[in-house]
Short mmCIF file of N, CA and C in Angstrom, two decimals:
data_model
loop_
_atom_site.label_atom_id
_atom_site.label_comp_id
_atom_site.label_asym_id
_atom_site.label_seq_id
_atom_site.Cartn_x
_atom_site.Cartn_y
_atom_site.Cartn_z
N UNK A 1 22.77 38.90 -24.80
CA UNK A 1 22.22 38.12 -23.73
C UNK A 1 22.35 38.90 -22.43
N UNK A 2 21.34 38.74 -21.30
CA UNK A 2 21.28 39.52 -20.46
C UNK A 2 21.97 39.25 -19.33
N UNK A 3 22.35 39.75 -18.32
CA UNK A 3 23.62 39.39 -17.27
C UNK A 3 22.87 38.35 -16.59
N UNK A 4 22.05 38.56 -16.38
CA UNK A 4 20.89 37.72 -15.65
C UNK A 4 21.25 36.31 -16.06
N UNK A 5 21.43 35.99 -17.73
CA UNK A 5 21.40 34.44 -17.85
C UNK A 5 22.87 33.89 -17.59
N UNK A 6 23.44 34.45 -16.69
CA UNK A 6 24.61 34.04 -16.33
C UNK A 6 24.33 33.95 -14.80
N UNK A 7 24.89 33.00 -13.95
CA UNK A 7 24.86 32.90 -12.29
C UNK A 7 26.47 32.25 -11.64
N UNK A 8 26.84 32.66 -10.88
CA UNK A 8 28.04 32.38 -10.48
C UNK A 8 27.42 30.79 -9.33
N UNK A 9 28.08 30.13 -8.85
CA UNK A 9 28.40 29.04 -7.78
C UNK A 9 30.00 28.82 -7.62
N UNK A 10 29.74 28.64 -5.88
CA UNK A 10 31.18 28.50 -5.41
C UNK A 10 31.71 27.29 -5.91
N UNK A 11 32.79 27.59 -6.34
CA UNK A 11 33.39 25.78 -6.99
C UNK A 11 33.48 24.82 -5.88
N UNK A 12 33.73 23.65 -6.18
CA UNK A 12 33.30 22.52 -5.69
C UNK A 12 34.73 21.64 -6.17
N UNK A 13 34.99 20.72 -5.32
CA UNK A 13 36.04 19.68 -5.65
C UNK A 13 36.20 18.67 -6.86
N UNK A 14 34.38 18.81 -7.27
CA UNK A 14 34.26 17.83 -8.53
C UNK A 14 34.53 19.15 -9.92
N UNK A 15 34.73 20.34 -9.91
CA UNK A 15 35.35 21.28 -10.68
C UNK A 15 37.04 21.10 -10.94
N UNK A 16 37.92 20.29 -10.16
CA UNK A 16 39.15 20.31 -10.41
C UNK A 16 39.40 19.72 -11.98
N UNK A 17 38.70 18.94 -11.93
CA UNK A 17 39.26 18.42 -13.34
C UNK A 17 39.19 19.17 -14.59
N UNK A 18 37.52 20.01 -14.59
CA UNK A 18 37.53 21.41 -15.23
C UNK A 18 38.62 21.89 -15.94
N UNK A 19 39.29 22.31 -14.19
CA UNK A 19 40.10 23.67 -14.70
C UNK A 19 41.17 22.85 -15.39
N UNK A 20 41.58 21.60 -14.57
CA UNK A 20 42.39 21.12 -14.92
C UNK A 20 42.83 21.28 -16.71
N UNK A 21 41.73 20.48 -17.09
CA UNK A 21 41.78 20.44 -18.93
C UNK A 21 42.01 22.08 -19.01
N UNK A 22 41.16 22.84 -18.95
CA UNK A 22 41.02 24.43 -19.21
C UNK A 22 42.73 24.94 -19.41
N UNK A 23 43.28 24.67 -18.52
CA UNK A 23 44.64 24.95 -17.80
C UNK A 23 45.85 24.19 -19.27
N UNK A 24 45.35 23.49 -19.87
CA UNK A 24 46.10 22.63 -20.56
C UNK A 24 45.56 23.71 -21.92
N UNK A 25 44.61 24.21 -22.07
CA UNK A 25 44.59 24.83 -23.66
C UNK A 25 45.02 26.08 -23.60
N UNK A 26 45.29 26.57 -22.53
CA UNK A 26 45.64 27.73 -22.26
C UNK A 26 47.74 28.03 -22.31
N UNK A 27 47.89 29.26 -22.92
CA UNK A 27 49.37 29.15 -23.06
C UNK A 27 49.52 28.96 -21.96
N UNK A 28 51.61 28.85 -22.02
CA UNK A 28 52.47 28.70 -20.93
C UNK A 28 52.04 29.78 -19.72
N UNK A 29 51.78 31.06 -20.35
CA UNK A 29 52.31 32.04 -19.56
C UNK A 29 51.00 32.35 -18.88
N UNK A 30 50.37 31.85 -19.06
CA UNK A 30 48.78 31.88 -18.24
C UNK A 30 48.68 30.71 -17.63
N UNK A 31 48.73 29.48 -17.42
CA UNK A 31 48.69 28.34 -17.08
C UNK A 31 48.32 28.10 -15.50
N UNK A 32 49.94 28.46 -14.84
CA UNK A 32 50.06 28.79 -13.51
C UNK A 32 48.69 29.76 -12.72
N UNK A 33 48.15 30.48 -13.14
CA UNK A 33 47.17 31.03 -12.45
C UNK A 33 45.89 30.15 -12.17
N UNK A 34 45.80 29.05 -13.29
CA UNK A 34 44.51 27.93 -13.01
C UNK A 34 45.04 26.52 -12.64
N UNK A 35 45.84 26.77 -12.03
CA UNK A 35 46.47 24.68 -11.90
C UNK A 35 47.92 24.94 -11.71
N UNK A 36 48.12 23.70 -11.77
CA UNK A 36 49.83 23.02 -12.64
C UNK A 36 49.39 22.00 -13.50
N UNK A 37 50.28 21.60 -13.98
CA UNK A 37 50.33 20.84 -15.22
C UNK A 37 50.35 19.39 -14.85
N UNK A 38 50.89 19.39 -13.78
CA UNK A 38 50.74 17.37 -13.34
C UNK A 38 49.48 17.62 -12.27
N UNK A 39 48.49 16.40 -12.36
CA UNK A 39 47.19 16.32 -12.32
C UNK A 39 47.66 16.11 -10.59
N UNK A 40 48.04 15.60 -9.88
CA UNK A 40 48.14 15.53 -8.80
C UNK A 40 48.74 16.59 -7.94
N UNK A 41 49.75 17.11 -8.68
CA UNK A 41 50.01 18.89 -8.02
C UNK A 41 48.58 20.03 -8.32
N UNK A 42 48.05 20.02 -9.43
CA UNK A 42 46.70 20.26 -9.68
C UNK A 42 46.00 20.08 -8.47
N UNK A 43 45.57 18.87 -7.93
CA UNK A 43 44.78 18.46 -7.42
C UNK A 43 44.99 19.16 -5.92
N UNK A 44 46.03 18.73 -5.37
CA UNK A 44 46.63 19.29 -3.99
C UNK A 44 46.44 21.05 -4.25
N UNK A 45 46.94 22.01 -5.38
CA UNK A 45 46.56 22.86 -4.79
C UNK A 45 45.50 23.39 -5.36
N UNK A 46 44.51 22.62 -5.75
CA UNK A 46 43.08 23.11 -6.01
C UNK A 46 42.93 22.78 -4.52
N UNK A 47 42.57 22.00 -3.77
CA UNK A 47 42.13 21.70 -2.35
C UNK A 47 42.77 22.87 -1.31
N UNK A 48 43.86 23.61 -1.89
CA UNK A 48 44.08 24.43 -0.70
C UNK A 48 43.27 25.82 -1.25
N UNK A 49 43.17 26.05 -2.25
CA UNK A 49 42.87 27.13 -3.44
C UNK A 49 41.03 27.44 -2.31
N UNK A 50 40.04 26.49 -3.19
CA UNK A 50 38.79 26.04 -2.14
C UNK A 50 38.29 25.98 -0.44
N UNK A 51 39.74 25.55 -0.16
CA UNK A 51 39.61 25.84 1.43
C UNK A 51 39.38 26.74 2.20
N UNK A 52 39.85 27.50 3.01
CA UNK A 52 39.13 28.23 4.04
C UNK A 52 40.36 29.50 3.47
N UNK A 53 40.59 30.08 2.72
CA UNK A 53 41.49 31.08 2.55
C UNK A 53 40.47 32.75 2.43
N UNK A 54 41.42 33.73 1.67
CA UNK A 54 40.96 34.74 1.87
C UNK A 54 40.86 34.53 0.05
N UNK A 55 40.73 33.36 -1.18
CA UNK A 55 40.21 33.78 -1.93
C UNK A 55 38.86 32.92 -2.53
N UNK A 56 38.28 33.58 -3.21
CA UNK A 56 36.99 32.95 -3.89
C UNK A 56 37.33 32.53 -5.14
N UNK A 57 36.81 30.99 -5.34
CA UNK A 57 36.38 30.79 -6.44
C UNK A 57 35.32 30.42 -7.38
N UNK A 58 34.54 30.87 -8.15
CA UNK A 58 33.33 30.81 -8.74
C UNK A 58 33.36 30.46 -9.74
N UNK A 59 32.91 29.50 -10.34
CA UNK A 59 32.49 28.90 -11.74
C UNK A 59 30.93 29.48 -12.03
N UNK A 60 30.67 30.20 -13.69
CA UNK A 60 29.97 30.70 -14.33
C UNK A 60 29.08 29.73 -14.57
N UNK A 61 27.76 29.57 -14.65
CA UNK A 61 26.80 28.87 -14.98
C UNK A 61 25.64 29.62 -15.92
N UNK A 62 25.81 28.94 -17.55
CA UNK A 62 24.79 29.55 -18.00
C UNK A 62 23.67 29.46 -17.42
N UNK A 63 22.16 29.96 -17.27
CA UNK A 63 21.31 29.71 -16.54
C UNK A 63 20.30 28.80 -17.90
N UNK A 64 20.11 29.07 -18.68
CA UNK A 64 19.38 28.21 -19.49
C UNK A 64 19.72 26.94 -19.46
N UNK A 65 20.76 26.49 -19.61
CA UNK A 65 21.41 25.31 -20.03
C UNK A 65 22.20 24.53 -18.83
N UNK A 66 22.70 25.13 -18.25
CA UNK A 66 23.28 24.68 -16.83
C UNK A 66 24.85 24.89 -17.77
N UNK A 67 25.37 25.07 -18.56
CA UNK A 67 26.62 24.54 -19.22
C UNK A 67 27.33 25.12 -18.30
N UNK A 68 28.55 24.89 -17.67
CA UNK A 68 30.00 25.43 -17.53
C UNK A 68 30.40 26.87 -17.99
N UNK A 69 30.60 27.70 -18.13
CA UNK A 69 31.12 28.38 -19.34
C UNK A 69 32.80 29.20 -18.91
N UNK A 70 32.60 29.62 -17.18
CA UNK A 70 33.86 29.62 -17.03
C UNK A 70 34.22 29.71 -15.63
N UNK A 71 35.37 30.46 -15.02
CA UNK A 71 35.49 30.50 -13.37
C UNK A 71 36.48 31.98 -13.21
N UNK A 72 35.75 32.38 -11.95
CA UNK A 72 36.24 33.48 -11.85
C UNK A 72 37.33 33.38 -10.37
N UNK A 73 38.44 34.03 -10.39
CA UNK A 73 39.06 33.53 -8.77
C UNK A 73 39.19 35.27 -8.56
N UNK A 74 39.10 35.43 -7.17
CA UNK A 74 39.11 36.36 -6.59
C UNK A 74 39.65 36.08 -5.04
N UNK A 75 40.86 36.95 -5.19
CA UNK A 75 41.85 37.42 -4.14
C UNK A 75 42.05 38.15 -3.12
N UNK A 76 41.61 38.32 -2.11
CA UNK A 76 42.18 39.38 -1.29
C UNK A 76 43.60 39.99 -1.28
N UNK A 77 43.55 41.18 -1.55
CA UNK A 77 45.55 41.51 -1.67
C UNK A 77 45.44 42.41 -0.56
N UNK A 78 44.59 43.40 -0.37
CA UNK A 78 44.05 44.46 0.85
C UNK A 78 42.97 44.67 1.14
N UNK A 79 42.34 45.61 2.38
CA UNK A 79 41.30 45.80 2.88
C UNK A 79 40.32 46.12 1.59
N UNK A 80 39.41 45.57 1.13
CA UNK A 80 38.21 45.92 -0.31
C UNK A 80 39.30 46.45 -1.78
N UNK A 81 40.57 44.81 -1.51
CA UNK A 81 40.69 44.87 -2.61
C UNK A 81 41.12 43.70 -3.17
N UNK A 82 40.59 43.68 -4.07
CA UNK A 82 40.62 42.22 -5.15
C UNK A 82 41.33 41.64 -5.86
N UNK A 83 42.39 40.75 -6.61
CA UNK A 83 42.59 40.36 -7.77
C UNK A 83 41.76 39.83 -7.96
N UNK A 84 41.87 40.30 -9.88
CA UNK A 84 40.60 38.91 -10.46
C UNK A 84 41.43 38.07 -11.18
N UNK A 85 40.95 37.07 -11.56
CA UNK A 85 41.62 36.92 -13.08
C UNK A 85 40.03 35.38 -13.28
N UNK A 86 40.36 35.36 -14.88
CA UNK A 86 38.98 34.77 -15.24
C UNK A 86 39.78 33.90 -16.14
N UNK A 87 38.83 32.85 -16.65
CA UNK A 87 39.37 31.79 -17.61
C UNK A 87 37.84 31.30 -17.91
N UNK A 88 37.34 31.20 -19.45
CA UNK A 88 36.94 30.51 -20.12
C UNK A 88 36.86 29.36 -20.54
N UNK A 89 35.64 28.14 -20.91
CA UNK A 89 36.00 27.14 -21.27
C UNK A 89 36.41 27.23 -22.80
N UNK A 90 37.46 26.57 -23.32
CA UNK A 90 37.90 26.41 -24.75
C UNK A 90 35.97 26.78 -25.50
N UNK A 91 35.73 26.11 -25.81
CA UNK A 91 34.45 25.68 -26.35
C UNK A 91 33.25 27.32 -26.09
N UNK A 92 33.25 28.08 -25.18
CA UNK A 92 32.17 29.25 -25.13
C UNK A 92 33.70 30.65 -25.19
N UNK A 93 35.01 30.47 -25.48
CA UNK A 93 35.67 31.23 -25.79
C UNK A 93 35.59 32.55 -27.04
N UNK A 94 35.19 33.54 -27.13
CA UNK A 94 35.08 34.90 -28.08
C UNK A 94 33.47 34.93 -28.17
N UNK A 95 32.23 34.40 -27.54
CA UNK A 95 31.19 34.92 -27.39
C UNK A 95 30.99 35.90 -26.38
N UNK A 96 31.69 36.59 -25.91
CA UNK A 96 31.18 37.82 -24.97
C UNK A 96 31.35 37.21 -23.23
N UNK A 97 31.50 36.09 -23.08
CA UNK A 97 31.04 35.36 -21.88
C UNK A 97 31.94 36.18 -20.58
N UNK A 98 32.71 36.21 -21.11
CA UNK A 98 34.10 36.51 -20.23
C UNK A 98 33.89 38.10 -19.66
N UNK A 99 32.78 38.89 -20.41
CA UNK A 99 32.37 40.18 -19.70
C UNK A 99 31.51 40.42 -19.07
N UNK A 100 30.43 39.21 -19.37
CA UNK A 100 29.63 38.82 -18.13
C UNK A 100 30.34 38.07 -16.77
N UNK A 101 30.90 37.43 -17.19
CA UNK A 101 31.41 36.73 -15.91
C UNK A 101 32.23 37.66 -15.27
N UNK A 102 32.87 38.55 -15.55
CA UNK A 102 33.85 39.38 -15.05
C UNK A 102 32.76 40.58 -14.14
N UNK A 103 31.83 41.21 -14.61
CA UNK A 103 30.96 41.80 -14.14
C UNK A 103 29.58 41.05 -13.03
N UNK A 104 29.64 40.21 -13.45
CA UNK A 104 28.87 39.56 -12.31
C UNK A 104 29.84 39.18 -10.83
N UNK A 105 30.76 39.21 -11.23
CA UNK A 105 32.28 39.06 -9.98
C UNK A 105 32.18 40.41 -9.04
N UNK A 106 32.31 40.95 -10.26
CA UNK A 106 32.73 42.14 -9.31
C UNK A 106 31.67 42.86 -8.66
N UNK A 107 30.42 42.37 -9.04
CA UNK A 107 29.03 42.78 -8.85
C UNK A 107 28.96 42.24 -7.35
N UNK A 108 29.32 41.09 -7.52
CA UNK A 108 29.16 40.14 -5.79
C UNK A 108 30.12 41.08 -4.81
N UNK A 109 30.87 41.76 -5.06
CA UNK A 109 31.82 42.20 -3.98
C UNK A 109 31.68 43.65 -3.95
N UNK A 110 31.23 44.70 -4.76
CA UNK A 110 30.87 45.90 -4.90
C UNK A 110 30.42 46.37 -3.50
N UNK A 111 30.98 48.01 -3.14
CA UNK A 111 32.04 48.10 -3.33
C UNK A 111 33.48 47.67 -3.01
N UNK A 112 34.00 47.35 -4.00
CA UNK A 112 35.32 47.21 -4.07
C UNK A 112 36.73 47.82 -5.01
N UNK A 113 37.95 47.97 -4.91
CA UNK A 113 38.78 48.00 -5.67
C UNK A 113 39.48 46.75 -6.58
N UNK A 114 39.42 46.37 -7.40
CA UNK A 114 40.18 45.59 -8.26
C UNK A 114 41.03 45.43 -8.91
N UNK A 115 41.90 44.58 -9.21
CA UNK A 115 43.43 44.47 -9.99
C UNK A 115 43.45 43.19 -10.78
N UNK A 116 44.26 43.50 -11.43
CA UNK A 116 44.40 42.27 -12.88
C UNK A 116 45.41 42.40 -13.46
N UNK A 117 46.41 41.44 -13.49
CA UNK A 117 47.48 41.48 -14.61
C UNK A 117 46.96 40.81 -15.16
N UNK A 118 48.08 41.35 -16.40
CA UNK A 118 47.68 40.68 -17.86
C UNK A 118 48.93 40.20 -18.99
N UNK A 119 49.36 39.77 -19.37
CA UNK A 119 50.55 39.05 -20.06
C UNK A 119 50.51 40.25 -20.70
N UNK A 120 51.25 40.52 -21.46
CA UNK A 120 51.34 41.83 -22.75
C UNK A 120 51.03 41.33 -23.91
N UNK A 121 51.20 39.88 -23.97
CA UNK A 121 50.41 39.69 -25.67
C UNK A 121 49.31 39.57 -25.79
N UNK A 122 48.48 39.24 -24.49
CA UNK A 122 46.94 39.12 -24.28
C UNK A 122 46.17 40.01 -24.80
N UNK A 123 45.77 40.45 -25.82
CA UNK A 123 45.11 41.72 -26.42
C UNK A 123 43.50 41.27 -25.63
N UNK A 124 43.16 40.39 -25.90
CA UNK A 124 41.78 40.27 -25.52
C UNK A 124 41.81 40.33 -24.02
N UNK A 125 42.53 40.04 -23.08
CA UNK A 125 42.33 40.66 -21.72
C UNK A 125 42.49 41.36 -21.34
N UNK A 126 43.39 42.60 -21.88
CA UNK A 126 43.39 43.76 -22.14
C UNK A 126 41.87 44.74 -22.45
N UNK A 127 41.26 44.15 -23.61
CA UNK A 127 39.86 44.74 -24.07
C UNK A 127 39.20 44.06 -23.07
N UNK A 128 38.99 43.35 -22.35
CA UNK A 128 37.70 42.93 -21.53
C UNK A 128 38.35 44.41 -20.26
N UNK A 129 39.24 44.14 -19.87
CA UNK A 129 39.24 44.85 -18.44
C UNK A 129 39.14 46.09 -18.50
N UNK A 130 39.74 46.85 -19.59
CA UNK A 130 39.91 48.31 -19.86
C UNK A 130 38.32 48.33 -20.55
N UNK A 131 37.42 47.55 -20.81
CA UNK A 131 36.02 47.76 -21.07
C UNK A 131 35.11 47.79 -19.86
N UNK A 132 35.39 47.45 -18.91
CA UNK A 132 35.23 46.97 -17.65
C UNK A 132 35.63 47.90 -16.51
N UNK A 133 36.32 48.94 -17.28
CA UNK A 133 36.39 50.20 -16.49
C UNK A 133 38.20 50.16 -15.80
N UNK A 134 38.57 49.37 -16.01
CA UNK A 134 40.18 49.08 -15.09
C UNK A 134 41.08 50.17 -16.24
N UNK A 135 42.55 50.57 -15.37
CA UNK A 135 43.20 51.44 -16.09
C UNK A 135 44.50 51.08 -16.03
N UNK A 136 45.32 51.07 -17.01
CA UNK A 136 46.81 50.42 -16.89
C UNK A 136 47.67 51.09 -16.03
N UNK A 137 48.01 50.39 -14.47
CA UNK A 137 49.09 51.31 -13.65
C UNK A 137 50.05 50.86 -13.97
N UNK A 138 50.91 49.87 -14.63
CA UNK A 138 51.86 49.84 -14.41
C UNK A 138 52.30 48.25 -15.59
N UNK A 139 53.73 47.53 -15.12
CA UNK A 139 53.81 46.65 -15.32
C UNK A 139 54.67 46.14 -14.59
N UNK A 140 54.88 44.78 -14.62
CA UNK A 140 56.01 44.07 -13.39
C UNK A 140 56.06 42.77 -14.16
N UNK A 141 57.84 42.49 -14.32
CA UNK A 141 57.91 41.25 -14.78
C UNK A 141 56.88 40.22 -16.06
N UNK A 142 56.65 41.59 -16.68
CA UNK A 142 56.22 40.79 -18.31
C UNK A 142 54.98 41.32 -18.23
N UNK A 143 54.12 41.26 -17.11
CA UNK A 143 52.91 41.25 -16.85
C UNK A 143 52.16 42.68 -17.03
N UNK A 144 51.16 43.65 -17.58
CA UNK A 144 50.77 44.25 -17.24
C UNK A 144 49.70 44.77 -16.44
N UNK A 145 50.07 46.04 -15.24
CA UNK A 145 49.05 45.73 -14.05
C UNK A 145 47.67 46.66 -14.28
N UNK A 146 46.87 46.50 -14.06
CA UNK A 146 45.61 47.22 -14.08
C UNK A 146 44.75 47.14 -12.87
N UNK A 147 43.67 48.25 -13.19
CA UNK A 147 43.18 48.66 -11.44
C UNK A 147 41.68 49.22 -11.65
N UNK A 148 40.84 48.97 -11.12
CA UNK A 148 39.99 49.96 -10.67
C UNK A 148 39.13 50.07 -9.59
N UNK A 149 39.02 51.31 -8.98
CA UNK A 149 38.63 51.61 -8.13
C UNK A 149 37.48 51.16 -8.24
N UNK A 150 36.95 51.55 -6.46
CA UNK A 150 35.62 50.65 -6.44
C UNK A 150 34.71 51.84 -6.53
N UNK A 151 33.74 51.47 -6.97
CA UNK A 151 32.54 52.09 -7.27
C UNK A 151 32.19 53.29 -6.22
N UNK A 152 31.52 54.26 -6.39
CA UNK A 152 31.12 55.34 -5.84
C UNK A 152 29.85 55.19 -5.29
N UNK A 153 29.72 54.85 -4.32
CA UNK A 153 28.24 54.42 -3.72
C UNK A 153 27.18 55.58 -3.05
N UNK A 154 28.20 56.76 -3.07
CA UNK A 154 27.68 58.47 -2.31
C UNK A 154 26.32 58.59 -3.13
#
C-alpha cells in the first residue's frame, strides 16, 4: 500500500479515550509513554500532552476508510531534534502500518534529527526503526537508544 493512503491529523480531545484503551493492551513497560492507567490521570495528562507544548501529536488515518490505525507523538529534546515513539491500534497491529506512520512523521518535520528508545525485548521496534534508517547509540536504564540524523538536503 502506498504512503499516500495513509494521512496524519493533529489529535483532538475526543482521541483520549483511543489511546486510552490502546495504552491498556500494551505491556507494562510501554504503557507510560501513551497514558496512565487510571482514566482520569489519563485524561489530565492527555490535556496537557495536546496543549500548547513543544510536542506533537498525530493520529494515522487510513485514507480509504477513515479507520484509526495509530498515533505518532513527537518531542522536541533540541534545536531539529525529535523523539518519536508510535503506537498502533491492537486490531491493524503486524500489517506494515507502523512504517508508514513512522515515515510519514518524520516526513512532516524533515529536515530533522530523530531518537527513539526502545525496551530491549521489543524486537519489532527495533526492526521498524533500524529499517527506517536509525542506529543503536546506546542504552539507559533498560531502554535502548537510537538516532538518526536528519536527512541531507545539499
Amino acid at each position: 500500500m502506498p504512503l499516500e493512503t495513509l494521512r496524519l491529523r493533529v489529535a483532538s480531545l475526543e482521541d483520549a479515550k483511543r489511546l486510552f484503551d490502546w495504552s491498556g493492551a500494551l505491556g507494562p513497560d510501554v504503557a507510560p509513554l501513551w497514558g496512565r492507567p487510571v482514566w482520569q490521570e489519563h485524561l489530565a495528562w492527555f490535556e496537557l500532552l495536546i496543549g500548547p507544548t513543544d510536542t506533537l501529536l498525530f493520529m494515522g488515518e487510513a485514507g480509504r476508510t477513515d479507520d484509526i490505525i495509530g498515533a505518532v507523538c513527537l518531542r522536541a529534546v533540541a534545536t531539529d531534534t525529535w523523539s518519536v515513539d508510535i503506537v498502533i491500534a491492537p486490531e491493524f497491529r503486524r500489517r506494515g502500518w507502523s512504517a508508514k506512520l513512522l515515515a510519514l512523521a518524520m516526513a512532516h518535520l524533515e529536515p530533522a534529527t530523530f531518537v527513539a528508545r526502545i525496551s530491549g525485548s521489543d524486537d519489532h521496534a527495533r526492526s521498524l526503526f533500524v529499517g527506517a534508517g536509525f542506529v543503536r547509540v546506546g542504552e539507559a536504564e533498560g531502554w535502548e537508544l537510537f538516532r538518526r540524523e536528519a536527512a541531507d538536503t545539499a
